Amino acid sequence: MTKTALVTGITGQDGAYLARLLLAKGYRVVGTFRRSSSSNDGRLRELGIAEAVERVDLDLHEQTNIQRALEKVKPDEIFNLAAQSFVGLSFEQPIYTADIDALGPARLLEAVRQAGGRARFYQASTSEMFGKVQAVPQDEATSFYPRSPYGVAKLYAHWLTVNYRESYGMHCSSGILFNHESPLRGIDFVTRKITYSMALLKHGKLDVLRLGNLEARRDWGFAEDYVQGMWLMLQQDTPDDYVLATGEARTVRDFVERAAEPLGFDLVWEGAGDTERGLDRRSGRLLVQVDPAFYRPAEVELLVGCAGKAACKLGWKPQTSFARMVAMMVEADDRRVAEGRAPI
Ligand code: NDP
Ligand code: GDR
């Protein structure tokens, strides 16, 4: 029998890859869209699946349309990926972030419960909940200490997911995912900012690469590997919480170096305020400037995860190396800029 999946946040990076995976598995895939004056299905188009997914209006801000969407779609599985997902912005918009990232899942979970509680539920939790380092590497037993309004909001949603599982016996799982990237990553996140900026630099459309904290360390995996883990969580008889991570940490500086390699840039690192010209095209010398505008009020210095439980219980392992992932991102952005296409 065909299963129906409801994917909130289908227009985002993970939503697009997850939709493709579910379609390949024969699901009826219904994605949620926010009403806006312009279309935002660029990622689905890039993957060639925009016409294959059904659409339903839903904004996590609004309880009534969540209920209507559930009545209309009658999903077997719900993947709640929708969020205000940019950590930096959450410091500027803490209340909006709490509304969408904390209360949004609460609205959805309650609507699922009131609809009979039969749909399986996946919550997109995050390594940002670990925040200030309490242990290395971090796993399901590590204490949480979020360091941003985003992390705090996501922690509420994580515990609520656990609570609905324990209180009502619902099949609710929380995936604590470490950073995962791809050519479909949002342009504000540091990895994509780096690869897209380098493409612009190469094609003479930007002068200097300006970044914030170069020493922050992250565990960067490939998004397509991670959506496979999300799906596996909902296929288990028993719901649970799982960390997905590669177990390897790299600095922002490491990412820049890796991305610069195939483009042949010779990097020069400068502090804030330097006025030297950025890219010298003849020597391939690229200036990377630190700009405090990109610092955060509180930083998460080191995230590196242990996905041993997911390996053991789900049989999940990341398949794509860091080098391969960066190469894919660099190639995709180089091609987009060369063809004069707008960034996704
Ligand atoms: P994106 O930012 O790419 O996508 C976010 C999605 O949420 C978009 O489809 C967006 O829709 C939707 N959305 C935002 N606000 C609302 C709202 N009020 N109501 C309904 N939908 C809304 O995120 P990712 O794909 O990278 O991440 C997916 C999820 O996983 C997020 O919850 C994120 O917090 C979490 N996560 C991500 C990690 C990562 O490294 N990528 C790691 C750990 C967790 P629209 O197009 O209309 O803006
Ligand atoms: P993160 O991702 O905050 O980990 O959240 P992001 O790519 O925004 O930042 C990673 C690290 O890079 C540092 N940094 C910069 N970040 C941005 N965006 N822009 C810069 O110019 C810059 N310079 C340095 C940041 O300070 C940070 O330390 C992502 C999101 O996908 C979340 O939704 C998700 O939950 C977590 O990953 C896991």
Short mmCIF file of N, CA, C and O in Angstrom, two decimals, residues 28-114:
data_model
loop_
_atom_site.label_atom_id
_atom_site.label_comp_id
_atom_site.label_asym_id
_atom_site.label_seq_id
_atom_site.Cartn_x
_atom_site.Cartn_y
_atom_site.Cartn_z
N ARG A 28 3.64 8.64 -1.63
CA ARG A 28 2.95 9.88 -2.02
C ARG A 28 3.56 10.96 -1.11
O ARG A 28 3.50 10.84 0.12
N VAL A 29 4.16 11.97 -1.72
CA VAL A 29 4.85 12.99 -0.93
C VAL A 29 4.08 14.30 -1.01
O VAL A 29 3.86 14.85 -2.10
N VAL A 30 3.67 14.78 0.16
CA VAL A 30 2.99 16.08 0.22
C VAL A 30 3.89 17.04 0.97
O VAL A 30 4.31 16.77 2.10
N GLY A 31 4.20 18.16 0.34
CA GLY A 31 5.08 19.15 0.96
C GLY A 31 4.31 20.37 1.39
O GLY A 31 3.30 20.72 0.77
N THR A 32 4.76 21.00 2.47
CA THR A 32 4.07 22.21 2.93
C THR A 32 4.71 23.44 2.32
O THR A 32 5.94 23.54 2.21
N PHE A 33 3.86 24.36 1.92
CA PHE A 33 4.32 25.63 1.34
C PHE A 33 3.71 26.78 2.10
O PHE A 33 2.56 26.71 2.51
N ARG A 34 4.53 27.83 2.27
CA ARG A 34 3.99 29.06 2.85
C ARG A 34 3.53 29.94 1.71
O ARG A 34 4.23 30.07 0.71
N ARG A 35 2.38 30.55 1.88
CA ARG A 35 1.90 31.48 0.86
C ARG A 35 2.87 32.64 0.74
O ARG A 35 3.23 33.26 1.73
N SER A 36 3.35 32.91 -0.47
CA SER A 36 4.20 34.09 -0.66
C SER A 36 3.98 34.59 -2.08
O SER A 36 3.39 33.90 -2.92
N SER A 37 4.48 35.79 -2.33
CA SER A 37 4.21 36.39 -3.64
C SER A 37 5.10 35.82 -4.73
O SER A 37 4.87 36.02 -5.90
N SER A 38 6.15 35.09 -4.33
CA SER A 38 6.99 34.49 -5.37
C SER A 38 7.20 33.01 -5.07
O SER A 38 7.12 32.58 -3.91
N SER A 39 7.49 32.24 -6.11
CA SER A 39 7.64 30.80 -5.94
C SER A 39 8.99 30.49 -5.27
O SER A 39 9.98 31.17 -5.51
N ASN A 40 9.02 29.50 -4.42
CA ASN A 40 10.29 29.15 -3.75
C ASN A 40 10.59 27.66 -3.90
O ASN A 40 11.09 27.03 -2.98
N ASP A 41 10.24 27.12 -5.07
CA ASP A 41 10.48 25.69 -5.25
C ASP A 41 11.75 25.41 -6.07
O ASP A 41 11.87 24.37 -6.72
N GLY A 42 12.71 26.32 -5.99
CA GLY A 42 13.96 26.20 -6.77
C GLY A 42 14.72 24.90 -6.50
O GLY A 42 15.26 24.29 -7.43
N ARG A 43 14.76 24.48 -5.25
CA ARG A 43 15.52 23.25 -4.94
C ARG A 43 14.80 22.02 -5.53
O ARG A 43 15.44 21.11 -6.05
N LEU A 44 13.48 22.03 -5.42
CA LEU A 44 12.72 20.90 -5.97
C LEU A 44 12.89 20.86 -7.48
O LEU A 44 12.99 19.80 -8.09
N ARG A 45 12.93 22.04 -8.10
CA ARG A 45 13.15 22.10 -9.56
C ARG A 45 14.54 21.59 -9.91
O ARG A 45 14.72 20.84 -10.85
N GLU A 46 15.52 22.02 -9.12
CA GLU A 46 16.90 21.59 -9.38
C GLU A 46 17.01 20.06 -9.34
O GLU A 46 17.77 19.46 -10.10
N LEU A 47 16.23 19.42 -8.47
CA LEU A 47 16.26 17.95 -8.38
C LEU A 47 15.27 17.29 -9.35
O LEU A 47 15.17 16.06 -9.40
N GLY A 48 14.52 18.12 -10.08
CA GLY A 48 13.58 17.59 -11.08
C GLY A 48 12.35 16.93 -10.49
O GLY A 48 11.76 16.03 -11.10
N ILE A 49 11.94 17.36 -9.28
CA ILE A 49 10.79 16.70 -8.63
C ILE A 49 9.67 17.68 -8.28
O ILE A 49 8.75 17.32 -7.54
N ALA A 50 9.76 18.90 -8.78
CA ALA A 50 8.76 19.92 -8.39
C ALA A 50 7.34 19.49 -8.74
O ALA A 50 6.39 19.79 -8.01
N GLU A 51 7.19 18.79 -9.86
CA GLU A 51 5.83 18.40 -10.28
C GLU A 51 5.39 17.11 -9.58
O GLU A 51 4.19 16.80 -9.57
N ALA A 52 6.32 16.38 -9.03
CA ALA A 52 5.98 15.07 -8.45
C ALA A 52 5.46 15.18 -7.02
O ALA A 52 4.85 14.24 -6.51
N VAL A 53 5.72 16.31 -6.37
CA VAL A 53 5.23 16.44 -4.99
C VAL A 53 3.90 17.18 -4.98
O VAL A 53 3.70 18.12 -5.76
N GLU A 54 3.01 16.73 -4.10
CA GLU A 54 1.75 17.46 -3.91
C GLU A 54 2.03 18.61 -2.95
O GLU A 54 2.99 18.56 -2.17
N ARG A 55 1.18 19.62 -2.98
CA ARG A 55 1.43 20.79 -2.15
C ARG A 55 0.25 21.08 -1.23
O ARG A 55 -0.90 20.91 -1.63
N VAL A 56 0.59 21.51 -0.03
CA VAL A 56 -0.46 21.93 0.90
C VAL A 56 0.02 23.20 1.60
O VAL A 56 1.21 23.32 1.90
N ASP A 57 -0.90 24.13 1.81
CA ASP A 57 -0.53 25.38 2.51
C ASP A 57 -0.34 25.10 3.99
O ASP A 57 -1.20 24.47 4.61
N LEU A 58 0.75 25.55 4.53
CA LEU A 58 0.95 25.39 5.97
C LEU A 58 2.03 26.34 6.46
O LEU A 58 3.11 26.43 5.87
N ASP A 59 1.71 27.08 7.50
CA ASP A 59 2.70 27.90 8.19
C ASP A 59 2.66 27.46 9.65
O ASP A 59 1.58 27.40 10.25
N LEU A 60 3.83 27.14 10.20
CA LEU A 60 3.86 26.63 11.58
C LEU A 60 3.42 27.67 12.60
O LEU A 60 3.23 27.37 13.77
N HIS A 61 3.27 28.91 12.14
CA HIS A 61 2.80 29.98 13.02
C HIS A 61 1.31 29.84 13.35
O HIS A 61 0.83 30.37 14.33
N GLU A 62 0.60 29.10 12.52
CA GLU A 62 -0.87 29.14 12.55
C GLU A 62 -1.45 27.76 12.82
O GLU A 62 -1.30 26.85 12.00
N GLN A 63 -2.12 27.62 13.97
CA GLN A 63 -2.67 26.32 14.36
C GLN A 63 -3.73 25.79 13.40
O GLN A 63 -3.73 24.61 13.05
N THR A 64 -4.61 26.67 12.95
CA THR A 64 -5.77 26.18 12.20
C THR A 64 -5.36 25.54 10.87
O THR A 64 -5.90 24.52 10.48
N ASN A 65 -4.36 26.13 10.21
CA ASN A 65 -3.98 25.54 8.92
C ASN A 65 -3.20 24.25 9.11
O ASN A 65 -3.15 23.40 8.21
N ILE A 66 -2.62 24.05 10.27
CA ILE A 66 -1.95 22.77 10.55
C ILE A 66 -3.01 21.67 10.64
O ILE A 66 -2.89 20.60 10.04
N GLN A 67 -4.07 21.99 11.38
CA GLN A 67 -5.16 20.99 11.52
C GLN A 67 -5.78 20.68 10.17
O GLN A 67 -6.01 19.51 9.83
N ARG A 68 -6.03 21.73 9.40
CA ARG A 68 -6.64 21.52 8.07
C ARG A 68 -5.74 20.65 7.20
O ARG A 68 -6.18 19.75 6.50
N ALA A 69 -4.43 20.92 7.25
CA ALA A 69 -3.48 20.16 6.42
C ALA A 69 -3.51 18.69 6.81
O ALA A 69 -3.52 17.80 5.94
N LEU A 70 -3.56 18.41 8.10
CA LEU A 70 -3.58 17.00 8.54
C LEU A 70 -4.86 16.30 8.09
O LEU A 70 -4.83 15.15 7.64
N GLU A 71 -5.97 17.01 8.21
CA GLU A 71 -7.26 16.42 7.78
C GLU A 71 -7.23 16.11 6.28
O GLU A 71 -7.72 15.07 5.84
N LYS A 72 -6.63 17.01 5.53
CA LYS A 72 -6.62 16.87 4.08
C LYS A 72 -5.65 15.76 3.63
O LYS A 72 -5.98 14.93 2.80
N VAL A 73 -4.47 15.74 4.23
CA VAL A 73 -3.39 14.87 3.72
C VAL A 73 -3.48 13.46 4.31
O VAL A 73 -3.16 12.48 3.65
N LYS A 74 -3.90 13.36 5.57
CA LYS A 74 -3.95 12.07 6.29
C LYS A 74 -2.62 11.30 6.16
O LYS A 74 -2.57 10.19 5.61
N PRO A 75 -1.54 11.90 6.67
CA PRO A 75 -0.23 11.28 6.48
C PRO A 75 -0.01 10.04 7.34
O PRO A 75 -0.55 9.93 8.45
N ASP A 76 0.81 9.13 6.83
CA ASP A 76 1.29 8.01 7.65
C ASP A 76 2.54 8.44 8.40
O ASP A 76 2.82 7.97 9.50
N GLU A 77 3.33 9.29 7.77
CA GLU A 77 4.58 9.75 8.38
C GLU A 77 4.69 11.26 8.19
O GLU A 77 4.37 11.78 7.12
N ILE A 78 5.15 11.92 9.25
CA ILE A 78 5.34 13.38 9.18
C ILE A 78 6.80 13.68 9.48
O ILE A 78 7.33 13.24 10.51
N PHE A 79 7.43 14.40 8.58
CA PHE A 79 8.80 14.84 8.81
C PHE A 79 8.75 16.35 9.05
O PHE A 79 8.50 17.12 8.12
N ASN A 80 8.98 16.76 10.30
CA ASN A 80 8.89 18.19 10.60
C ASN A 80 10.26 18.85 10.45
O ASN A 80 11.05 18.93 11.40
N LEU A 81 10.52 19.31 9.24
CA LEU A 81 11.80 19.95 8.93
C LEU A 81 11.69 21.48 8.92
O LEU A 81 12.71 22.16 8.88
N ALA A 82 10.48 22.01 8.94
CA ALA A 82 10.32 23.46 8.83
C ALA A 82 10.89 24.14 10.06
O ALA A 82 10.70 23.69 11.19
N ALA A 83 11.59 25.24 9.82
CA ALA A 83 12.15 26.01 10.94
C ALA A 83 12.74 27.31 10.44
O ALA A 83 13.07 27.44 9.25
N GLN A 84 12.87 28.25 11.35
CA GLN A 84 13.77 29.38 11.14
C GLN A 84 15.11 28.78 11.52
O GLN A 84 15.44 28.64 12.69
N SER A 85 15.92 28.42 10.53
CA SER A 85 17.05 27.52 10.80
C SER A 85 18.39 28.24 10.90
O SER A 85 19.41 27.58 11.08
N PHE A 86 18.39 29.55 10.77
CA PHE A 86 19.66 30.28 10.79
C PHE A 86 19.97 30.75 12.22
O PHE A 86 19.27 31.58 12.78
N VAL A 87 21.04 30.19 12.78
CA VAL A 87 21.41 30.48 14.17
C VAL A 87 21.68 31.98 14.35
O VAL A 87 21.21 32.60 15.32
N GLY A 88 22.43 32.57 13.43
CA GLY A 88 22.77 33.99 13.53
C GLY A 88 21.52 34.86 13.62
O GLY A 88 21.42 35.75 14.48
N LEU A 89 20.54 34.59 12.78
CA LEU A 89 19.31 35.39 12.76
C LEU A 89 18.52 35.23 14.06
O LEU A 89 17.81 36.14 14.47
N SER A 90 18.67 34.09 14.71
CA SER A 90 17.87 33.87 15.92
C SER A 90 18.23 34.86 17.03
O SER A 90 17.41 35.12 17.91
N PHE A 91 19.46 35.43 16.98
CA PHE A 91 19.81 36.46 17.97
C PHE A 91 19.07 37.76 17.68
O PHE A 91 18.79 38.54 18.57
N GLU A 92 18.77 37.99 16.39
CA GLU A 92 18.04 39.20 15.99
C GLU A 92 16.54 39.00 16.16
O GLU A 92 15.81 39.96 16.39
N GLN A 93 16.08 37.76 16.01
CA GLN A 93 14.64 37.49 16.04
C GLN A 93 14.34 36.32 16.99
O GLN A 93 13.86 35.26 16.57
N PRO A 94 14.63 36.51 18.29
CA PRO A 94 14.46 35.39 19.23
C PRO A 94 13.00 34.97 19.41
O PRO A 94 12.70 33.78 19.58
N ILE A 95 12.09 35.93 19.32
CA ILE A 95 10.69 35.61 19.60
C ILE A 95 10.07 34.90 18.40
O ILE A 95 9.38 33.88 18.55
N TYR A 96 10.37 35.40 17.22
CA TYR A 96 9.89 34.72 16.01
C TYR A 96 10.47 33.29 15.96
O TYR A 96 9.76 32.32 15.66
N THR A 97 11.76 33.18 16.27
CA THR A 97 12.41 31.86 16.23
C THR A 97 11.73 30.90 17.21
O THR A 97 11.48 29.73 16.88
N ALA A 98 11.41 31.41 18.40
CA ALA A 98 10.73 30.55 19.39
C ALA A 98 9.35 30.16 18.88
O ALA A 98 8.90 29.00 19.04
N ASP A 99 8.67 31.08 18.24
CA ASP A 99 7.33 30.80 17.75
C ASP A 99 7.35 29.66 16.72
O ASP A 99 6.54 28.73 16.78
N ILE A 100 8.29 29.72 15.79
CA ILE A 100 8.31 28.73 14.72
C ILE A 100 9.02 27.43 15.16
O ILE A 100 8.56 26.34 14.87
N ASP A 101 10.15 27.57 15.87
CA ASP A 101 10.99 26.40 16.14
C ASP A 101 10.60 25.66 17.43
O ASP A 101 10.90 24.47 17.58
N ALA A 102 9.97 26.37 18.37
CA ALA A 102 9.53 25.71 19.61
C ALA A 102 8.01 25.48 19.58
O ALA A 102 7.53 24.34 19.65
N LEU A 103 7.26 26.57 19.43
CA LEU A 103 5.80 26.43 19.44
C LEU A 103 5.27 25.76 18.17
O LEU A 103 4.24 25.09 18.21
N GLY A 104 6.00 25.94 17.07
CA GLY A 104 5.58 25.29 15.81
C GLY A 104 5.45 23.78 15.98
O GLY A 104 4.37 23.20 15.73
N PRO A 105 6.50 23.10 16.42
CA PRO A 105 6.38 21.65 16.66
C PRO A 105 5.32 21.31 17.71
O PRO A 105 4.64 20.28 17.61
N ALA A 106 5.13 22.20 18.70
CA ALA A 106 4.08 21.95 19.71
C ALA A 106 2.72 21.95 19.03
O ALA A 106 1.88 21.08 19.29
N ARG A 107 2.50 22.92 18.15
CA ARG A 107 1.20 22.99 17.43
C ARG A 107 1.00 21.72 16.60
O ARG A 107 -0.08 21.14 16.57
N LEU A 108 2.08 21.32 15.94
CA LEU A 108 1.98 20.15 15.06
C LEU A 108 1.75 18.87 15.85
O LEU A 108 0.87 18.06 15.52
N LEU A 109 2.53 18.68 16.91
CA LEU A 109 2.38 17.47 17.74
C LEU A 109 0.97 17.39 18.32
O LEU A 109 0.35 16.32 18.34
N GLU A 110 0.46 18.50 18.79
CA GLU A 110 -0.87 18.50 19.39
C GLU A 110 -1.93 18.21 18.34
O GLU A 110 -2.88 17.46 18.60
N ALA A 111 -1.74 18.75 17.15
CA ALA A 111 -2.70 18.47 16.07
C ALA A 111 -2.66 16.98 15.70
O ALA A 111 -3.71 16.37 15.44
N VAL A 112 -1.47 16.41 15.68
CA VAL A 112 -1.35 14.97 15.37
C VAL A 112 -2.06 14.16 16.45
O VAL A 112 -2.81 13.22 16.17
N ARG A 113 -1.83 14.54 17.69
CA ARG A 113 -2.48 13.82 18.81
C ARG A 113 -3.99 13.90 18.69
O ARG A 113 -4.69 12.90 18.81
N GLN A 114 -4.49 15.11 18.41
CA GLN A 114 -5.95 15.28 18.33
C GLN A 114 -6.55 14.56 17.13
O GLN A 114 -7.73 14.22 17.13
#
